[in-house]
């Protein structure tokens, strides 16, 4: 029987609580930006920082309010922001253009709550561009973007770690100047430890999917990582992931899974698209094929050992390591934070085809995959959409592999019948391979 | 009738941009080391100091489908075309291919060369900031350039001295100054040279050995600076956008049914390539190079002033409008390049204030000449009362 995750509601409530705080806070600071940034520096300003992050907010709005989402995307396109631009970007900026915002509990608020500042990151060509546009549209919101130059084994390259750390250090000075607040290094260090802890815990939870049956499926993975993305700096977020880790360990110990029928194990590279198209997941589910590992759900806000001796490893990091980190000075805390964030697998692959290939090979091997599903997002440059084309060429002779286009939150951009047909063929390929090796 | 010296020189530039691989191959056959580079953020001076001639990889302007199975269709056609140059083995003779971590699209074009076109053993990626205005960018670039220099020293099997770098900086700065003088001619009400010819010379500079190019351009300028206007002054148009190495579209601008003068091109294949200088005579050569490249007109994908989120490039565009006095702007950019339309949205209120109208044209693998012609002529008719050419 399918297992129901007990921590589910707590996760949903945490996410919604963060968004409600942003919408309705009467005190504190509203901060906007990519939550794919280092977040702890903001928390040195106090406990009253209310975050809204472009990617998770756009993703959850698409799932909760599909009609509003479509209007938001159209509004951004009509404003000239490029029909081919990132659909997260269009949805998020579209809300600002339409001056209304919707959140995960179904609330739609007229009047976009203006942020006090924008704290974000820059990696692909577009990442900080949408916040520049939002800043401009809202009358010049102060904005600081950290250039998270990455790729390959960036967290082990002292040149890159120093560069990113130097920027964060300047960013903290800027935060003090622009808010006029005293900065607490104690609060900052605490937030850094929480941030790193959540990232490491999520990596450990994902790694439990190596077991058969894998305890979590892609749908649950997509739903359970948002708190790590929305705000991973709080004590509450650490508690959530510690609880979930214990629960999933118990699932493994008792052989339980949220989707116990797992004839085929799939490794997936692509941004989550199945929430927009549940029919795609259904094709797989009906034949007992489950996505047990994906670089997006694992690696967007999760850390693993990464490149070890020239090869990628999806081995998790021992959570105790986090407790022992020396965060006694601001610089030390910044460097540890820079290293962990630079180590995110999704970033390693963006600028490095060899890391991408190495992490795909490792995921296929370590998760005993029967097939590789590649679903590049048409509008996302960081979704390795070109790397995926290369991966198909490399892996198609090794393992059943298919590729079809998606577009994260823009359901208009997908060739659904074509993708369904490819998925059916994918299942046949996996079936044939299994028969051959039997 | 014998051709004027200036005509011969512009024909030479045109022949280079029509067959850049032929030009690069001729250098190779002369025994020179030749490196392809894919982005103008590559510090060519370091290559040149190592005795390597940098040759920019640009589009071959052929209709091709080969790259569709290597690069996703939603990458810009410019990146596809540059990837094609590798896959079609047009540049197999190159000693090295290099790029800096620039936009993702061009990064992937580079990856195609490395992964699938046989350049795995002769390639180098220079880590480069994605935001050039951050304070720590210069020290990061210096370190990165240091690693590149070390790699090149191993490649050419000799140390690269400070004197050699200084010499290369001077050669390159000389190119930049000459090109600036050439572009300044377009500020005149009736320029002695056409915009497409200026663009041709600028493109040629990105392929040619700079010493050879400088000699030709010096001679070219000598004749031009005292020359009268080339014809009847037309509507002054400025182009702003991304990489555009297709002279056909620039020629089209000056061959409409109305008289037009193309007087400025803000793109990385035109003025953004050279509108800066590297400080000379500095003790620390690599820092000097870093400072020079930071002072460039920013590429839209790297432009974000920390603290304000300002786009520095917009200031330059405004400055060029004030200096070159265009009557209209043609935004010309690659389809699927997202930073460009973002900049345009932010530029429009500035243009409105300055009273300069604009039109957007998106570039793809082929130039839709007929549609562009109709749109441009309609734009000219909106701009001012124009009289058709006889």
mmCIF file of C-alpha atoms in Angstrom, chain B residues 12-255:
data_model
loop_
_atom_site.group_PDB
_atom_site.id
_atom_site.type_symbol
_atom_site.label_atom_id
_atom_site.label_comp_id
_atom_site.label_asym_id
_atom_site.label_seq_id
_atom_site.Cartn_x
_atom_site.Cartn_y
_atom_site.Cartn_z
ATOM 1 C CA UNK B 12 40.517 43.689 -48.671
ATOM 2 C CA UNK B 13 38.470 44.004 -45.455
ATOM 3 C CA UNK B 14 35.416 42.690 -47.245
ATOM 4 C CA UNK B 15 37.344 39.713 -48.604
ATOM 5 C CA UNK B 16 38.518 38.878 -45.082
ATOM 6 C CA UNK B 17 35.042 38.959 -43.566
ATOM 7 C CA UNK B 18 33.645 36.928 -46.452
ATOM 8 C CA UNK B 19 36.186 34.166 -45.919
ATOM 9 C CA UNK B 20 37.645 34.476 -42.424
ATOM 10 C CA UNK B 21 38.714 30.854 -42.243
ATOM 11 C CA UNK B 22 40.625 31.340 -45.499
ATOM 12 C CA UNK B 23 42.393 34.291 -43.919
ATOM 13 C CA UNK B 24 43.093 32.378 -40.701
ATOM 14 C CA UNK B 25 44.359 29.403 -42.670
ATOM 15 C CA UNK B 26 46.763 31.633 -44.564
ATOM 16 C CA UNK B 27 48.212 32.776 -41.245
ATOM 17 C CA UNK B 28 48.534 29.153 -40.194
ATOM 18 C CA UNK B 29 50.297 28.326 -43.463
ATOM 19 C CA UNK B 30 52.739 31.143 -42.801
ATOM 20 C CA UNK B 31 53.730 29.211 -39.686
ATOM 21 C CA UNK B 32 51.853 31.395 -37.205
ATOM 22 C CA UNK B 33 49.987 29.960 -34.255
ATOM 23 C CA UNK B 34 46.292 30.776 -34.588
ATOM 24 C CA UNK B 35 43.635 30.626 -31.857
ATOM 25 C CA UNK B 36 39.894 30.910 -32.361
ATOM 26 C CA UNK B 37 37.984 32.902 -29.743
ATOM 27 C CA UNK B 38 34.243 32.979 -29.254
ATOM 28 C CA UNK B 39 33.554 36.003 -27.117
ATOM 29 C CA UNK B 40 34.964 39.504 -26.980
ATOM 30 C CA UNK B 41 35.652 39.100 -23.267
ATOM 31 C CA UNK B 42 38.658 36.939 -24.162
ATOM 32 C CA UNK B 43 41.776 39.020 -23.407
ATOM 33 C CA UNK B 44 43.287 38.832 -26.878
ATOM 34 C CA UNK B 45 46.335 40.741 -25.658
ATOM 35 C CA UNK B 46 47.586 37.738 -23.683
ATOM 36 C CA UNK B 47 47.270 35.454 -26.696
ATOM 37 C CA UNK B 48 49.015 38.005 -28.876
ATOM 38 C CA UNK B 49 51.810 38.396 -26.351
ATOM 39 C CA UNK B 50 52.317 34.635 -26.548
ATOM 40 C CA UNK B 51 52.802 34.912 -30.310
ATOM 41 C CA UNK B 52 49.360 33.564 -31.119
ATOM 42 C CA UNK B 53 47.028 35.387 -33.515
ATOM 43 C CA UNK B 54 43.470 35.481 -32.144
ATOM 44 C CA UNK B 55 40.748 35.035 -34.773
ATOM 45 C CA UNK B 56 37.132 35.519 -33.775
ATOM 46 C CA UNK B 57 34.712 32.730 -34.617
ATOM 47 C CA UNK B 58 31.635 34.240 -36.204
ATOM 48 C CA UNK B 59 28.747 32.998 -38.268
ATOM 49 C CA UNK B 60 29.330 31.422 -41.711
ATOM 50 C CA UNK B 61 25.860 32.664 -42.817
ATOM 51 C CA UNK B 62 24.839 29.390 -44.362
ATOM 52 C CA UNK B 63 21.493 27.727 -43.911
ATOM 53 C CA UNK B 64 22.228 24.603 -41.926
ATOM 54 C CA UNK B 65 20.466 22.063 -39.735
ATOM 55 C CA UNK B 66 23.498 20.177 -38.462
ATOM 56 C CA UNK B 67 23.668 21.905 -35.084
ATOM 57 C CA UNK B 68 20.042 21.141 -34.146
ATOM 58 C CA UNK B 69 21.080 17.759 -32.788
ATOM 59 C CA UNK B 70 23.820 19.325 -30.666
ATOM 60 C CA UNK B 71 22.308 22.592 -29.426
ATOM 61 C CA UNK B 72 18.716 23.142 -28.445
ATOM 62 C CA UNK B 73 16.661 25.103 -30.955
ATOM 63 C CA UNK B 74 15.961 27.800 -28.373
ATOM 64 C CA UNK B 75 19.574 28.887 -28.354
ATOM 65 C CA UNK B 76 20.269 31.900 -30.549
ATOM 66 C CA UNK B 77 21.133 31.329 -34.178
ATOM 67 C CA UNK B 78 24.464 33.053 -33.651
ATOM 68 C CA UNK B 79 25.521 30.360 -31.167
ATOM 69 C CA UNK B 80 24.251 27.676 -33.566
ATOM 70 C CA UNK B 81 26.223 29.193 -36.407
ATOM 71 C CA UNK B 82 29.396 29.414 -34.333
ATOM 72 C CA UNK B 83 28.953 25.794 -33.254
ATOM 73 C CA UNK B 84 28.501 24.893 -36.909
ATOM 74 C CA UNK B 85 31.929 26.288 -37.693
ATOM 75 C CA UNK B 86 33.394 23.588 -35.456
ATOM 76 C CA UNK B 87 31.146 20.721 -36.499
ATOM 77 C CA UNK B 88 31.700 21.420 -40.184
ATOM 78 C CA UNK B 89 35.470 21.337 -39.593
ATOM 79 C CA UNK B 90 35.994 24.746 -41.148
ATOM 80 C CA UNK B 91 38.622 25.539 -38.555
ATOM 81 C CA UNK B 92 40.289 22.197 -37.900
ATOM 82 C CA UNK B 93 43.665 23.813 -38.515
ATOM 83 C CA UNK B 94 43.343 26.084 -35.454
ATOM 84 C CA UNK B 95 45.948 25.529 -32.796
ATOM 85 C CA UNK B 96 43.552 26.415 -30.001
ATOM 86 C CA UNK B 97 39.943 27.353 -29.322
ATOM 87 C CA UNK B 98 39.187 29.579 -26.372
ATOM 88 C CA UNK B 99 36.396 31.539 -24.789
ATOM 89 C CA UNK B 100 35.578 33.259 -21.548
ATOM 90 C CA UNK B 101 32.584 32.176 -19.488
ATOM 91 C CA UNK B 102 30.241 34.574 -21.176
ATOM 92 C CA UNK B 103 26.614 34.074 -22.096
ATOM 93 C CA UNK B 104 25.239 30.547 -21.785
ATOM 94 C CA UNK B 105 24.436 30.350 -25.487
ATOM 95 C CA UNK B 106 27.955 31.036 -26.647
ATOM 96 C CA UNK B 107 29.298 28.875 -23.841
ATOM 97 C CA UNK B 108 27.398 25.976 -25.328
ATOM 98 C CA UNK B 109 28.698 26.726 -28.806
ATOM 99 C CA UNK B 110 32.169 26.405 -27.303
ATOM 100 C CA UNK B 111 31.178 23.154 -25.585
ATOM 101 C CA UNK B 112 30.101 21.713 -28.924
ATOM 102 C CA UNK B 113 33.556 22.385 -30.340
ATOM 103 C CA UNK B 114 35.152 20.728 -27.326
ATOM 104 C CA UNK B 115 32.802 17.752 -26.991
ATOM 105 C CA UNK B 116 31.946 16.916 -30.557
ATOM 106 C CA UNK B 117 34.232 18.732 -32.985
ATOM 107 C CA UNK B 118 37.592 17.339 -31.950
ATOM 108 C CA UNK B 119 38.882 20.260 -29.891
ATOM 109 C CA UNK B 120 38.930 18.537 -26.493
ATOM 110 C CA UNK B 121 42.718 18.507 -26.427
ATOM 111 C CA UNK B 122 43.198 22.068 -27.623
ATOM 112 C CA UNK B 123 40.707 24.244 -25.810
ATOM 113 C CA UNK B 124 40.699 26.650 -22.878
ATOM 114 C CA UNK B 125 37.780 28.198 -21.000
ATOM 115 C CA UNK B 126 38.655 31.401 -19.136
ATOM 116 C CA UNK B 127 36.506 31.846 -16.002
ATOM 117 C CA UNK B 128 35.110 35.369 -16.207
ATOM 118 C CA UNK B 129 32.664 37.312 -14.011
ATOM 119 C CA UNK B 130 29.006 37.291 -14.937
ATOM 120 C CA UNK B 131 28.587 40.746 -13.462
ATOM 121 C CA UNK B 132 31.457 42.991 -14.418
ATOM 122 C CA UNK B 133 30.663 45.887 -12.099
ATOM 123 C CA UNK B 134 31.332 44.124 -8.791
ATOM 124 C CA UNK B 135 34.345 45.391 -6.862
ATOM 125 C CA UNK B 136 35.926 41.922 -6.527
ATOM 126 C CA UNK B 137 35.665 41.301 -10.298
ATOM 127 C CA UNK B 138 39.084 42.772 -11.130
ATOM 128 C CA UNK B 139 41.047 40.586 -8.725
ATOM 129 C CA UNK B 140 39.114 37.528 -9.893
ATOM 130 C CA UNK B 141 39.888 38.383 -13.509
ATOM 131 C CA UNK B 142 43.537 38.941 -12.720
ATOM 132 C CA UNK B 143 43.791 35.501 -11.154
ATOM 133 C CA UNK B 144 41.914 33.964 -14.029
ATOM 134 C CA UNK B 145 44.147 35.698 -16.579
ATOM 135 C CA UNK B 146 47.176 34.482 -14.630
ATOM 136 C CA UNK B 147 45.997 30.884 -15.051
ATOM 137 C CA UNK B 148 45.354 31.498 -18.735
ATOM 138 C CA UNK B 149 48.825 32.982 -19.158
ATOM 139 C CA UNK B 150 50.358 29.976 -17.443
ATOM 140 C CA UNK B 151 48.412 27.648 -19.727
ATOM 141 C CA UNK B 152 49.630 29.552 -22.777
ATOM 142 C CA UNK B 153 53.214 29.483 -21.542
ATOM 143 C CA UNK B 154 52.959 25.700 -21.442
ATOM 144 C CA UNK B 155 51.313 25.740 -24.845
ATOM 145 C CA UNK B 156 53.990 27.820 -26.584
ATOM 146 C CA UNK B 157 56.715 26.391 -24.351
ATOM 147 C CA UNK B 158 58.147 29.756 -23.370
ATOM 148 C CA UNK B 159 57.459 32.374 -20.730
ATOM 149 C CA UNK B 160 55.351 35.384 -21.673
ATOM 150 C CA UNK B 161 57.173 38.471 -20.476
ATOM 151 C CA UNK B 162 55.693 41.736 -19.223
ATOM 152 C CA UNK B 163 57.362 43.474 -22.170
ATOM 153 C CA UNK B 164 55.526 41.209 -24.594
ATOM 154 C CA UNK B 165 52.212 41.887 -22.875
ATOM 155 C CA UNK B 166 52.851 45.636 -22.871
ATOM 156 C CA UNK B 167 53.670 45.498 -26.568
ATOM 157 C CA UNK B 168 50.444 43.585 -27.270
ATOM 158 C CA UNK B 169 48.440 46.090 -25.213
ATOM 159 C CA UNK B 170 49.890 48.927 -27.296
ATOM 160 C CA UNK B 171 49.129 47.179 -30.583
ATOM 161 C CA UNK B 172 45.552 46.519 -29.504
ATOM 162 C CA UNK B 173 45.016 50.000 -28.114
ATOM 163 C CA UNK B 174 46.274 51.369 -31.414
ATOM 164 C CA UNK B 175 43.636 49.298 -33.213
ATOM 165 C CA UNK B 176 40.985 50.641 -30.860
ATOM 166 C CA UNK B 177 42.032 54.253 -31.413
ATOM 167 C CA UNK B 178 42.074 53.816 -35.172
ATOM 168 C CA UNK B 179 38.637 52.210 -35.151
ATOM 169 C CA UNK B 180 37.324 55.007 -32.981
ATOM 170 C CA UNK B 181 38.641 57.546 -35.480
ATOM 171 C CA UNK B 182 36.882 55.625 -38.227
ATOM 172 C CA UNK B 183 33.578 55.588 -36.369
ATOM 173 C CA UNK B 184 33.914 59.259 -35.493
ATOM 174 C CA UNK B 185 33.619 59.991 -39.218
ATOM 175 C CA UNK B 186 30.013 58.834 -39.027
ATOM 176 C CA UNK B 187 29.245 61.701 -36.648
ATOM 177 C CA UNK B 188 29.464 64.105 -39.585
ATOM 178 C CA UNK B 189 26.277 65.255 -41.172
ATOM 179 C CA UNK B 190 27.481 63.840 -44.460
ATOM 180 C CA UNK B 191 29.991 61.072 -43.682
ATOM 181 C CA UNK B 192 32.749 60.235 -46.178
ATOM 182 C CA UNK B 193 32.148 56.526 -45.656
ATOM 183 C CA UNK B 194 29.075 54.368 -45.279
ATOM 184 C CA UNK B 195 28.041 52.682 -42.048
ATOM 185 C CA UNK B 196 28.273 49.195 -43.597
ATOM 186 C CA UNK B 197 31.855 49.900 -44.707
ATOM 187 C CA UNK B 198 32.781 51.005 -41.214
ATOM 188 C CA UNK B 199 31.160 47.846 -39.866
ATOM 189 C CA UNK B 200 33.098 45.804 -42.426
ATOM 190 C CA UNK B 201 36.410 47.231 -41.262
ATOM 191 C CA UNK B 202 35.435 46.607 -37.645
ATOM 192 C CA UNK B 203 34.534 42.995 -38.346
ATOM 193 C CA UNK B 204 37.784 42.521 -40.259
ATOM 194 C CA UNK B 205 39.693 43.748 -37.203
ATOM 195 C CA UNK B 206 38.247 40.815 -35.242
ATOM 196 C CA UNK B 207 39.776 38.306 -37.653
ATOM 197 C CA UNK B 208 43.013 39.908 -38.699
ATOM 198 C CA UNK B 209 46.463 40.060 -37.240
ATOM 199 C CA UNK B 210 46.301 43.479 -35.609
ATOM 200 C CA UNK B 211 49.631 44.687 -36.983
ATOM 201 C CA UNK B 212 48.504 44.006 -40.530
ATOM 202 C CA UNK B 213 45.069 45.482 -39.840
ATOM 203 C CA UNK B 214 46.482 48.624 -38.237
ATOM 204 C CA UNK B 215 48.685 49.364 -41.242
ATOM 205 C CA UNK B 216 45.747 49.060 -43.608
ATOM 206 C CA UNK B 217 43.384 51.089 -41.472
ATOM 207 C CA UNK B 218 45.933 53.877 -40.978
ATOM 208 C CA UNK B 219 46.282 54.173 -44.731
ATOM 209 C CA UNK B 220 42.519 53.990 -45.164
ATOM 210 C CA UNK B 221 41.925 56.764 -42.624
ATOM 211 C CA UNK B 222 44.522 59.049 -44.195
ATOM 212 C CA UNK B 223 42.478 59.198 -47.358
ATOM 213 C CA UNK B 224 39.139 59.382 -45.643
ATOM 214 C CA UNK B 225 39.547 62.048 -43.003
ATOM 215 C CA UNK B 226 39.896 64.817 -45.541
ATOM 216 C CA UNK B 227 37.356 63.350 -47.963
ATOM 217 C CA UNK B 228 34.007 64.969 -48.680
ATOM 218 C CA UNK B 229 30.669 63.377 -47.904
ATOM 219 C CA UNK B 230 29.787 60.232 -49.775
ATOM 220 C CA UNK B 231 26.387 61.348 -50.979
ATOM 221 C CA UNK B 232 23.195 63.095 -50.014
ATOM 222 C CA UNK B 233 22.688 62.959 -46.239
ATOM 223 C CA UNK B 234 19.827 60.678 -45.246
ATOM 224 C CA UNK B 235 17.906 59.772 -42.126
ATOM 225 C CA UNK B 236 20.413 59.010 -39.399
ATOM 226 C CA UNK B 237 19.861 55.561 -37.906
ATOM 227 C CA UNK B 238 21.634 53.897 -35.037
ATOM 228 C CA UNK B 239 21.630 50.136 -34.482
ATOM 229 C CA UNK B 240 21.672 48.751 -30.966
ATOM 230 C CA UNK B 241 21.633 45.111 -29.977
ATOM 231 C CA UNK B 242 23.528 41.856 -29.864
ATOM 232 C CA UNK B 243 25.995 40.129 -32.104
ATOM 233 C CA UNK B 244 25.282 40.914 -35.735
ATOM 234 C CA UNK B 245 28.024 40.008 -38.178
ATOM 235 C CA UNK B 246 25.693 39.944 -41.159
ATOM 236 C CA UNK B 247 26.669 42.827 -43.413
ATOM 237 C CA UNK B 248 23.608 42.090 -45.555
ATOM 238 C CA UNK B 249 21.280 43.537 -42.950
ATOM 239 C CA UNK B 250 23.483 46.601 -42.471
ATOM 240 C CA UNK B 251 23.667 47.065 -46.241
ATOM 241 C CA UNK B 252 19.899 46.820 -46.366
ATOM 242 C CA UNK B 253 19.635 49.781 -44.002
ATOM 243 C CA UNK B 254 21.464 51.970 -46.475
ATOM 244 C CA UNK B 255 19.666 50.548 -49.518
#
